Short mmCIF file of C-alpha atoms and ligand atoms in Angstrom, two decimals:
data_model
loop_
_atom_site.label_atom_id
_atom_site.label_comp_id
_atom_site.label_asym_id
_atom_site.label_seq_id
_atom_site.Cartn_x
_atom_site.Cartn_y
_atom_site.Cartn_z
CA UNK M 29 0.00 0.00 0.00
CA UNK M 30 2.90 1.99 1.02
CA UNK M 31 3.82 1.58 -2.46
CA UNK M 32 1.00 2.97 -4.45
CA UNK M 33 0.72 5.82 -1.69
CA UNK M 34 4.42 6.79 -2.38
CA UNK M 35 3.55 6.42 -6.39
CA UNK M 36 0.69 8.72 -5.95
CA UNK M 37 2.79 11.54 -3.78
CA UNK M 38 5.15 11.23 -6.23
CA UNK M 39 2.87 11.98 -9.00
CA UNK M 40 1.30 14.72 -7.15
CA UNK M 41 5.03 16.23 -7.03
CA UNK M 42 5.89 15.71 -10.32
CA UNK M 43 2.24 17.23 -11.75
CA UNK M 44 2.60 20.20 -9.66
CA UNK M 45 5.97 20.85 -10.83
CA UNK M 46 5.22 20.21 -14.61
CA UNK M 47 2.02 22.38 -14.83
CA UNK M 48 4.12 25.80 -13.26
CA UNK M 49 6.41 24.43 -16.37
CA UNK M 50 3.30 24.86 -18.88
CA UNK M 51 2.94 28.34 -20.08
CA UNK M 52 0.49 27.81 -23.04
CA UNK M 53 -3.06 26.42 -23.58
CA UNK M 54 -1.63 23.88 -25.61
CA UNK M 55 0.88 22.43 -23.03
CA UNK M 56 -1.91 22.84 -20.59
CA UNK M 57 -3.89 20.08 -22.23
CA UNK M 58 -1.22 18.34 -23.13
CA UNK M 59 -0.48 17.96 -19.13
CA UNK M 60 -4.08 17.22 -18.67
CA UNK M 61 -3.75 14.03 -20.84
CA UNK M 62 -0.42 13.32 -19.21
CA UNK M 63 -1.86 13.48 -15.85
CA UNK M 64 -5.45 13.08 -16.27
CA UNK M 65 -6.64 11.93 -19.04
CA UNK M 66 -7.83 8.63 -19.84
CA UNK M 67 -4.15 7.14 -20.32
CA UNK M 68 -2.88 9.54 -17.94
CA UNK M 69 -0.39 8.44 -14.98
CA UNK M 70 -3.48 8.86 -11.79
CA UNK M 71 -5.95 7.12 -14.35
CA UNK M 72 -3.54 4.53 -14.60
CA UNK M 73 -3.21 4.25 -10.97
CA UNK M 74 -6.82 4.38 -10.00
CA UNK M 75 -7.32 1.75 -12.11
CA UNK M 76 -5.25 -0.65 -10.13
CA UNK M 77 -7.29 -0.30 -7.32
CA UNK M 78 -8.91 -3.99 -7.96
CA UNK M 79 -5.86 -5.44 -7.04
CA UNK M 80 -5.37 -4.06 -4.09
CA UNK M 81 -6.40 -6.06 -0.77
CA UNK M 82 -9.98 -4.76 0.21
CA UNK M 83 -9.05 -3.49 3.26
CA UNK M 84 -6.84 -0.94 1.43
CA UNK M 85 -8.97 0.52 -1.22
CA UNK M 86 -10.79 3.15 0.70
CA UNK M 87 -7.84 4.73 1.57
CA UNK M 88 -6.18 4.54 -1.70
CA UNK M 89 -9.12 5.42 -3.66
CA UNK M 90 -9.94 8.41 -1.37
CA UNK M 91 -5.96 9.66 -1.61
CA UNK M 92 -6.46 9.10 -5.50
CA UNK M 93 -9.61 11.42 -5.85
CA UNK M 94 -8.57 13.97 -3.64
CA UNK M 95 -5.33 14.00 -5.89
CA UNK M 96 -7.48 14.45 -9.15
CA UNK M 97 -9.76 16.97 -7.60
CA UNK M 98 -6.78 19.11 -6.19
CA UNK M 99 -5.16 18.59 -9.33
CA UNK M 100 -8.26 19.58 -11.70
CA UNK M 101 -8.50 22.82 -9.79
CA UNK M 102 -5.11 24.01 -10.12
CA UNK M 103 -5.09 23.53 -13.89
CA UNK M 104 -7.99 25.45 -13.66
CA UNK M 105 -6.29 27.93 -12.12
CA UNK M 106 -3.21 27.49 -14.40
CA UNK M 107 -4.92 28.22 -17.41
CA UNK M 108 -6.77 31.16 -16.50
CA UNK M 109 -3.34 32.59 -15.75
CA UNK M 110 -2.79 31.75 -19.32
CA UNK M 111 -5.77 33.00 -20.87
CA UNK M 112 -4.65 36.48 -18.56
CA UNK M 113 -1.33 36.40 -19.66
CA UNK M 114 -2.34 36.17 -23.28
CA UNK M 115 -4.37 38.87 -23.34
CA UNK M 116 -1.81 41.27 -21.76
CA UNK M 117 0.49 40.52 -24.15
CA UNK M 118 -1.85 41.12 -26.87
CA UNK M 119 -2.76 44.24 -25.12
CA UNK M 120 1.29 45.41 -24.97
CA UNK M 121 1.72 44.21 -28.31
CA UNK M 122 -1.14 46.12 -30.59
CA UNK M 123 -2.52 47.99 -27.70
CA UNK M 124 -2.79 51.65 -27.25
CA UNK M 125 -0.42 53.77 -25.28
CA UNK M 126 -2.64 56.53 -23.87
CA UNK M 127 -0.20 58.42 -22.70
CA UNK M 128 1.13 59.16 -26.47
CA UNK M 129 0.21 62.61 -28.22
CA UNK M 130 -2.67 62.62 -30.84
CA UNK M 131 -2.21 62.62 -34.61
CA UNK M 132 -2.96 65.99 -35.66
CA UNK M 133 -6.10 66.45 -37.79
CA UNK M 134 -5.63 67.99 -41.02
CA UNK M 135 -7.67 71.12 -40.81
CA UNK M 136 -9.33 72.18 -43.37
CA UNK M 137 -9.27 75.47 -45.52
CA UNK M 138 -11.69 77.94 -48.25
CA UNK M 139 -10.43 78.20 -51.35
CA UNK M 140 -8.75 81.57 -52.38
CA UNK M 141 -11.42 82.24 -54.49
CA UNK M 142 -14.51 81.41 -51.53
CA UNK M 143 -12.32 83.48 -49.02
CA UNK M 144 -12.30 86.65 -51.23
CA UNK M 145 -16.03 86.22 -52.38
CA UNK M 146 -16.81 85.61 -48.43
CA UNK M 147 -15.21 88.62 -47.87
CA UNK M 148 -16.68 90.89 -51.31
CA UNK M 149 -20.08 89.41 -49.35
CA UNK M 150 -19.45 91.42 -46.11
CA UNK M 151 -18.12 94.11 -47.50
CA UNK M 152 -20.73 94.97 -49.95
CA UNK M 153 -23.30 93.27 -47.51
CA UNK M 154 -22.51 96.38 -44.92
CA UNK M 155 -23.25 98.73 -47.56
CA UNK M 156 -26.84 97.07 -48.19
CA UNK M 157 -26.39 94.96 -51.27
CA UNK M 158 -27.58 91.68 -51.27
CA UNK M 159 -26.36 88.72 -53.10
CA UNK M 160 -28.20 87.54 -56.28
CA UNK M 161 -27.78 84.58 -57.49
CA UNK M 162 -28.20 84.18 -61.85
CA UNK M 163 -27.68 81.43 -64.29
CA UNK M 164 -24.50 80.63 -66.00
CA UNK M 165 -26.23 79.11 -69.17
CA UNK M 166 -27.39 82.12 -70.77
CA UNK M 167 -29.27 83.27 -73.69
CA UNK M 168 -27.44 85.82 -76.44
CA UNK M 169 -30.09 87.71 -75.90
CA UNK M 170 -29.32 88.49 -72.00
CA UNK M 171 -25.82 88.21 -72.41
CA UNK M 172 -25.31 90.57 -75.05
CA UNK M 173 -28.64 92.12 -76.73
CA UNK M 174 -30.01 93.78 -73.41
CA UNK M 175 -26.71 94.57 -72.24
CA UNK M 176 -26.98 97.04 -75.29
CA UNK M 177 -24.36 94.41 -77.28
CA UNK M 178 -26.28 93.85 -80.54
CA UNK M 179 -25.45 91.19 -82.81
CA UNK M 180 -22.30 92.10 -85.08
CA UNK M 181 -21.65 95.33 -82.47
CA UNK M 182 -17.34 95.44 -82.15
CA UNK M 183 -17.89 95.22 -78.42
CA UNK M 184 -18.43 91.62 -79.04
CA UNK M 185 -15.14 90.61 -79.84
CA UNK M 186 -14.74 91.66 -75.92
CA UNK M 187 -15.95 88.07 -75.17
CA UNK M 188 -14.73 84.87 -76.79
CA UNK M 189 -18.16 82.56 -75.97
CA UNK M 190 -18.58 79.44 -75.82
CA UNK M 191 -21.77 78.04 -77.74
CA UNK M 192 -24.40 75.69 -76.91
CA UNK M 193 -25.40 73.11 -79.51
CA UNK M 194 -28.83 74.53 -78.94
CA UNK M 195 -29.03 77.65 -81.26
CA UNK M 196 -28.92 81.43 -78.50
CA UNK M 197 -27.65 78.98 -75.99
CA UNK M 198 -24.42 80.21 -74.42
CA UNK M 199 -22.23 80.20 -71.39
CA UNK M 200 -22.16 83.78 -69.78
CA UNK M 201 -18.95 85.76 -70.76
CA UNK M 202 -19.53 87.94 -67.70
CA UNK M 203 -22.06 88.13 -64.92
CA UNK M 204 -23.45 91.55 -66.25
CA UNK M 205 -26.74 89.76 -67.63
CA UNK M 206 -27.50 89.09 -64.00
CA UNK M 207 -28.54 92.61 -63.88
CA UNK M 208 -31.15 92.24 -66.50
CA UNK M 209 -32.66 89.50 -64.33
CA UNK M 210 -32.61 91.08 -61.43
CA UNK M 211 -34.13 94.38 -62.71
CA UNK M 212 -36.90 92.24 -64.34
CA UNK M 213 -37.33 91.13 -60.93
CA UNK M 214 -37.58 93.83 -58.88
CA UNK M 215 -38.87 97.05 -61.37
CA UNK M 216 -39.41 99.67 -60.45
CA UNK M 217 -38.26 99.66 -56.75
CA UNK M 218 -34.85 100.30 -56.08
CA UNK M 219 -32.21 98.04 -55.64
CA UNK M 220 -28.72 96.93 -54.11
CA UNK M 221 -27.50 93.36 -55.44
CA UNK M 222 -24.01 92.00 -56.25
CA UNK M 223 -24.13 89.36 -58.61
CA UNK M 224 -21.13 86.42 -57.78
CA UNK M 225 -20.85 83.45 -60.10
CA UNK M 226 -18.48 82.21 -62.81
CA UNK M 227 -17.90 82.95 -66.01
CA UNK M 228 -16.63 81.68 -69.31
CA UNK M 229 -14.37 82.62 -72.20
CA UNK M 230 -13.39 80.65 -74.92
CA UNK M 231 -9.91 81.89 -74.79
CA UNK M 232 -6.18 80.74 -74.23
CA UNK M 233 -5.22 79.28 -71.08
CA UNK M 234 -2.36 81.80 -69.85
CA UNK M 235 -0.38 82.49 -66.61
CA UNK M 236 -3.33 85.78 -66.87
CA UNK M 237 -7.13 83.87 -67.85
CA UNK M 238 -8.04 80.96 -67.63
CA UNK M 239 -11.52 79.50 -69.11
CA UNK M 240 -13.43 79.77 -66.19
CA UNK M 241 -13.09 82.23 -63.83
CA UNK M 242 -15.69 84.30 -61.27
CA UNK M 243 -16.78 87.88 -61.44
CA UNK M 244 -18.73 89.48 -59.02
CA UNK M 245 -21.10 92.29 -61.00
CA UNK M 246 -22.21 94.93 -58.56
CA UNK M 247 -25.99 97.27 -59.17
CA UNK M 248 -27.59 99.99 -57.66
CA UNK M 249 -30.67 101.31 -59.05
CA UNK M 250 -32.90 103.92 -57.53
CA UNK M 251 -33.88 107.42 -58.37
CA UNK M 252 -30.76 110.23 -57.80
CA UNK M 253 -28.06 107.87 -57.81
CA UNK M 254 -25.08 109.01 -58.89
CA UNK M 255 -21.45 108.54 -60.12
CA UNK M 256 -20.57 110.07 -56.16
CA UNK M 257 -22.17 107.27 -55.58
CA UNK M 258 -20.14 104.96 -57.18
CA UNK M 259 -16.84 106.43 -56.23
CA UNK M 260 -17.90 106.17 -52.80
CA UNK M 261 -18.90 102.42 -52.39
CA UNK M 262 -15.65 101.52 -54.52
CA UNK M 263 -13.54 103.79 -52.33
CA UNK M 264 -14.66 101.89 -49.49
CA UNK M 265 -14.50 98.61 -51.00
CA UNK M 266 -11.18 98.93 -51.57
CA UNK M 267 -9.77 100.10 -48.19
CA UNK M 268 -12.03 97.55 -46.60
CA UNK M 269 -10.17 95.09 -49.03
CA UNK M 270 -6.93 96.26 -49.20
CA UNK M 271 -5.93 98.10 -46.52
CA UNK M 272 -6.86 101.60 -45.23
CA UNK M 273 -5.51 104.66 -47.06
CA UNK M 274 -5.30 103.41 -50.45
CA UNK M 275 -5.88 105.59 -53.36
CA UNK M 276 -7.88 104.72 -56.56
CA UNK M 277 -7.47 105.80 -59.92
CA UNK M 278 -10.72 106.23 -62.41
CA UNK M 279 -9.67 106.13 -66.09
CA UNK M 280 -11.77 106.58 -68.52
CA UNK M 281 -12.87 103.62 -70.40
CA UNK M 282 -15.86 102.14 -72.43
CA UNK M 283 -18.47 99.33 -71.93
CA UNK M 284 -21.62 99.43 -73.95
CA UNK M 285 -23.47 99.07 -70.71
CA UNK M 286 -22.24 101.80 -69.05
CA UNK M 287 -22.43 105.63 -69.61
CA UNK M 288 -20.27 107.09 -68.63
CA UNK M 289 -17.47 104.13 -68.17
CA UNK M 290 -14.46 103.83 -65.76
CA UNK M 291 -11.97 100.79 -65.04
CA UNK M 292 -10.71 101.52 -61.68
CA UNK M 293 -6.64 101.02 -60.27
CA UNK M 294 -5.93 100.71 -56.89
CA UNK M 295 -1.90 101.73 -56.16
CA UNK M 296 -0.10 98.65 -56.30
CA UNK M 297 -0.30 96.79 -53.10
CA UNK M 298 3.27 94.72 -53.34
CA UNK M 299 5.04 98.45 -54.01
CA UNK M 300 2.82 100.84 -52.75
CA UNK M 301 2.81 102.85 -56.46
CA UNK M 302 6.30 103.18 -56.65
CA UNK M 303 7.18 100.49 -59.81
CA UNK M 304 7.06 96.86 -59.59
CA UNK M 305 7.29 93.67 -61.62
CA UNK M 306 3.76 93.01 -60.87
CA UNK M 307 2.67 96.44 -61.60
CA UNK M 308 4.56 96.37 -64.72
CA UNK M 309 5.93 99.82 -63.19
CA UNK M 310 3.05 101.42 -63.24
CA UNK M 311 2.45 101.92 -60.05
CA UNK M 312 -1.18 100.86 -60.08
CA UNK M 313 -3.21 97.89 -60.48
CA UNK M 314 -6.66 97.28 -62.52
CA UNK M 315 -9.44 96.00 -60.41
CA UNK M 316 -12.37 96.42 -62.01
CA UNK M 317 -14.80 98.22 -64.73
CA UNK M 318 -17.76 100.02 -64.02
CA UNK M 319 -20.38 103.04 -65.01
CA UNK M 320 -23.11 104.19 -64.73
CA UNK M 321 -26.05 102.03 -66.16
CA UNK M 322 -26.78 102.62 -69.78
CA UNK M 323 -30.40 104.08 -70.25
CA UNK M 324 -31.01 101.00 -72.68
CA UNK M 325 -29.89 98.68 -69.92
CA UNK M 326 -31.92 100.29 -67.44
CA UNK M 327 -35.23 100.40 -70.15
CA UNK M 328 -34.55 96.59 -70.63
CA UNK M 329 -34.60 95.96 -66.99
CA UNK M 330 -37.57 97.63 -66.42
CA UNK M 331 -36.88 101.33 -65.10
CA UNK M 332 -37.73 104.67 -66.87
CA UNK M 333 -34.55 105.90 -67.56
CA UNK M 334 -35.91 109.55 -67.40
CA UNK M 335 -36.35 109.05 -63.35
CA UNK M 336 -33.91 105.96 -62.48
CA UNK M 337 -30.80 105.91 -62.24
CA UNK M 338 -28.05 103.52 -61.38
CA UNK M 339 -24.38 102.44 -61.31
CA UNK M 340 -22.31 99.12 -61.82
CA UNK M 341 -19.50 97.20 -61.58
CA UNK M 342 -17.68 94.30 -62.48
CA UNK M 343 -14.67 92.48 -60.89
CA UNK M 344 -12.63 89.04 -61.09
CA UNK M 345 -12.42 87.60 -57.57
CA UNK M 346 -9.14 85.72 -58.98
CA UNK M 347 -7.74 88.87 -59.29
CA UNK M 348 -8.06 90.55 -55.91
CA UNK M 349 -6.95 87.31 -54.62
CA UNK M 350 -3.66 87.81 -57.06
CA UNK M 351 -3.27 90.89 -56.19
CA UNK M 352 -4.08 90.58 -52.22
CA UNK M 353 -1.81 87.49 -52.14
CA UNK M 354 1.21 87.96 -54.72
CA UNK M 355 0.02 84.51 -56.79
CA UNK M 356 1.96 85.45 -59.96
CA UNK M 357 -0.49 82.72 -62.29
CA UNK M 358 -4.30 82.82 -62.58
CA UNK M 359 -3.56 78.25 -63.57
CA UNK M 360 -2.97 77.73 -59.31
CA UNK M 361 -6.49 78.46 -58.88
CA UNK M 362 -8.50 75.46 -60.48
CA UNK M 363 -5.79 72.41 -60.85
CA UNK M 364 -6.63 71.36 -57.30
CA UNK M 365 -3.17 71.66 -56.27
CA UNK M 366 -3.11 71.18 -53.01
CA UNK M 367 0.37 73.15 -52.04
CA UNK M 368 -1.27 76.09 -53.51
CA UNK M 369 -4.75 75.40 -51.71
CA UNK M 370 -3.31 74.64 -48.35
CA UNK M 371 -0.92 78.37 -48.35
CA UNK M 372 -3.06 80.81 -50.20
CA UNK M 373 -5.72 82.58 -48.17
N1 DAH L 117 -18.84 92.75 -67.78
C1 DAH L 117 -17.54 93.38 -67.88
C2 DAH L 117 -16.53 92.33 -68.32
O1 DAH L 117 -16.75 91.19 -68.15
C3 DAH L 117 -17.12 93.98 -66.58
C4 DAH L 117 -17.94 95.18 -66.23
C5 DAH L 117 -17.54 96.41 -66.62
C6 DAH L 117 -19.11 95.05 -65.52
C7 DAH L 117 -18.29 97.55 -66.31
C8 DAH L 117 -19.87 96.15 -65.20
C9 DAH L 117 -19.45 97.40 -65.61
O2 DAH L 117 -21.00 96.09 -64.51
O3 DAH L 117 -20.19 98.48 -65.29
O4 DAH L 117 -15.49 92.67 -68.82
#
């Protein structure tokens, strides 16, 4: 008896010893059959127990059981320490380190072009003009008969345009149609509307136009308005847009929309008017056209020209931003560079 009491101590040993050895799920059930399984060393044991002498098998059997039990507990025990263990490594080895610094977002930014229309919005918007939106598919007639443009007038060649298959079809050279529809609209009370939008030219793509491009068309219509008037709200558009204290220039010019006509300079922002590459040494910078509104225009919207009166103006967001930000070529604008898009503005 001695014997198989000694064989099962020993086991007990020996077990104990191996399963602190077994560091993986695997070699945890690979102990189990060692020890416990069906061919495993107590099975083997316990099933001796018929041979034993009667008296003896109580003892034995109870030692044997207690042996299994105590031994079925502790792998128990053994390979939830395993299944712990695994996890913290998997933790450690893909986990996350809170303590690291966050990945910067990348924020992001307006176009050039949306920044300076944002900003030709609350500019203009202080003075009381509202935005009005008009279509860029346009017919001739809006685009060039009521703007006082008749067919096979020189003042066409102005505007390279791009046809429509579908015959008086076009896409708007300029956004001054926009003041047809919104005189149409409105006649015969007065009104305050700039006109943003793009454009289209059928022209060569150069460092200075591109084929699309925005304008914003200014119009003021209302009975004693005059070309004070007009000086005024560009006078102030300009500070607001380039700085206080600048100083405009008003040259005489011609648009068959406009009577009188002016294209307006603003001293050259990069060299303040004394001679620069950009100014071409001229000390001043075009920024726009304007007038006052052509009696025909202001019949074909709707007014009587003998009591309304009005002024416009047309400019090339693009531009101001060129001018505002040094950009030397009108191409950065739409190839969706994103260099250009992320330092301009
Ligand atoms: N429509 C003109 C152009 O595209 C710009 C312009 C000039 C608009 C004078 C005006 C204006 O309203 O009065 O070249």
């Amino acid at each position: 008896m001695d014997d198989v009491l000694e064989r099962l101590e020993q086991l007990r040993k020996e077990a104990e010893e191996a399963l602190a050895q077994a560091s993986t799920r695997e070699e945890s059930e690979a102990w189990y059959s060692r020890y416990l399984g069906r061919k495993g060393a107590i099975t083997q044991v316990m099933r001796t127990l018929g041979k034993l002498p009667p008296e003896l098998r109580p003892v034995v059997g109870r030692t044997a059981n207690q042996l299994k039990a105590q031994l079925e507990s502790l792998l128990k025990e053994r390979q939830e320490a395993i299944a712990q263990a695994e996890i913290e490594a998997a933790l450690s080895a893909e986990g996350v380190d809170v303590t690291l610094p966050g990945r910067p977002q990348s924020v992001g930014k307006l176009h050039p072009t949306t920044a300076i229309l944002r900003e030709i919005y609350r500019i203009f918007g202080q003075m009381g003009f509202q935005v009005y939106d008009a279509p860029e598919v346009e017919t001739d007639e809006y685009n060039f008969e009521l703007l006082n443009i008749p067919e096979g007038h020189p003042a066409r060649d102005m505007w390279d345009t791009f046809y429509t298959t579908t015959p008086g079809l076009i896409l708007r050279t300029h956004t001054s149609p926009g003041q047809i529809h919104a005189m149409r609209e409105y006649a015969p009370e007065p009104i305050r509307v700039i006109l943003p939008g793009k454009c289209y030219r059928h022209e060569d793509v150069t460092a200075r136009s591109e084929m699309m491009f925005y304008q914003v068309e200014g119009l003021a219509v209302g009975e004693r308005i005059t070309f004070s008037d007009l000086k005024g709200v560009l006078v102030s558009f300009a500070e607001q847009m380039f700085g206080e204290g600048r100083r405009l220039r008003f040259r005489k010019s011609y648009f068959p929309f406009t009577e009188p006509s002016v294209e307006v300079d603003v001293d050259c922002v990069l060299c303040g008017g004394k001679g620069c590459r950009v100014c071409k040494y001229t000390g001043w910078l075009e920024i726009l056209g304007a007038g006052m509104v052509n009696p025909v225009v202001l019949k074909n919207g709707g007014y009587d020209p003998a009591r309304y009166t009005g002024f416009a103006f047309g400019m090339g967001p693009e531009r101001i931003a060129m001018l505002k930000y040094g950009i030397d070529d009108i191409r950065y604008f739409y190839t969706n560079d994103v260099r250009f898009l992320e330092r301009v503005g």
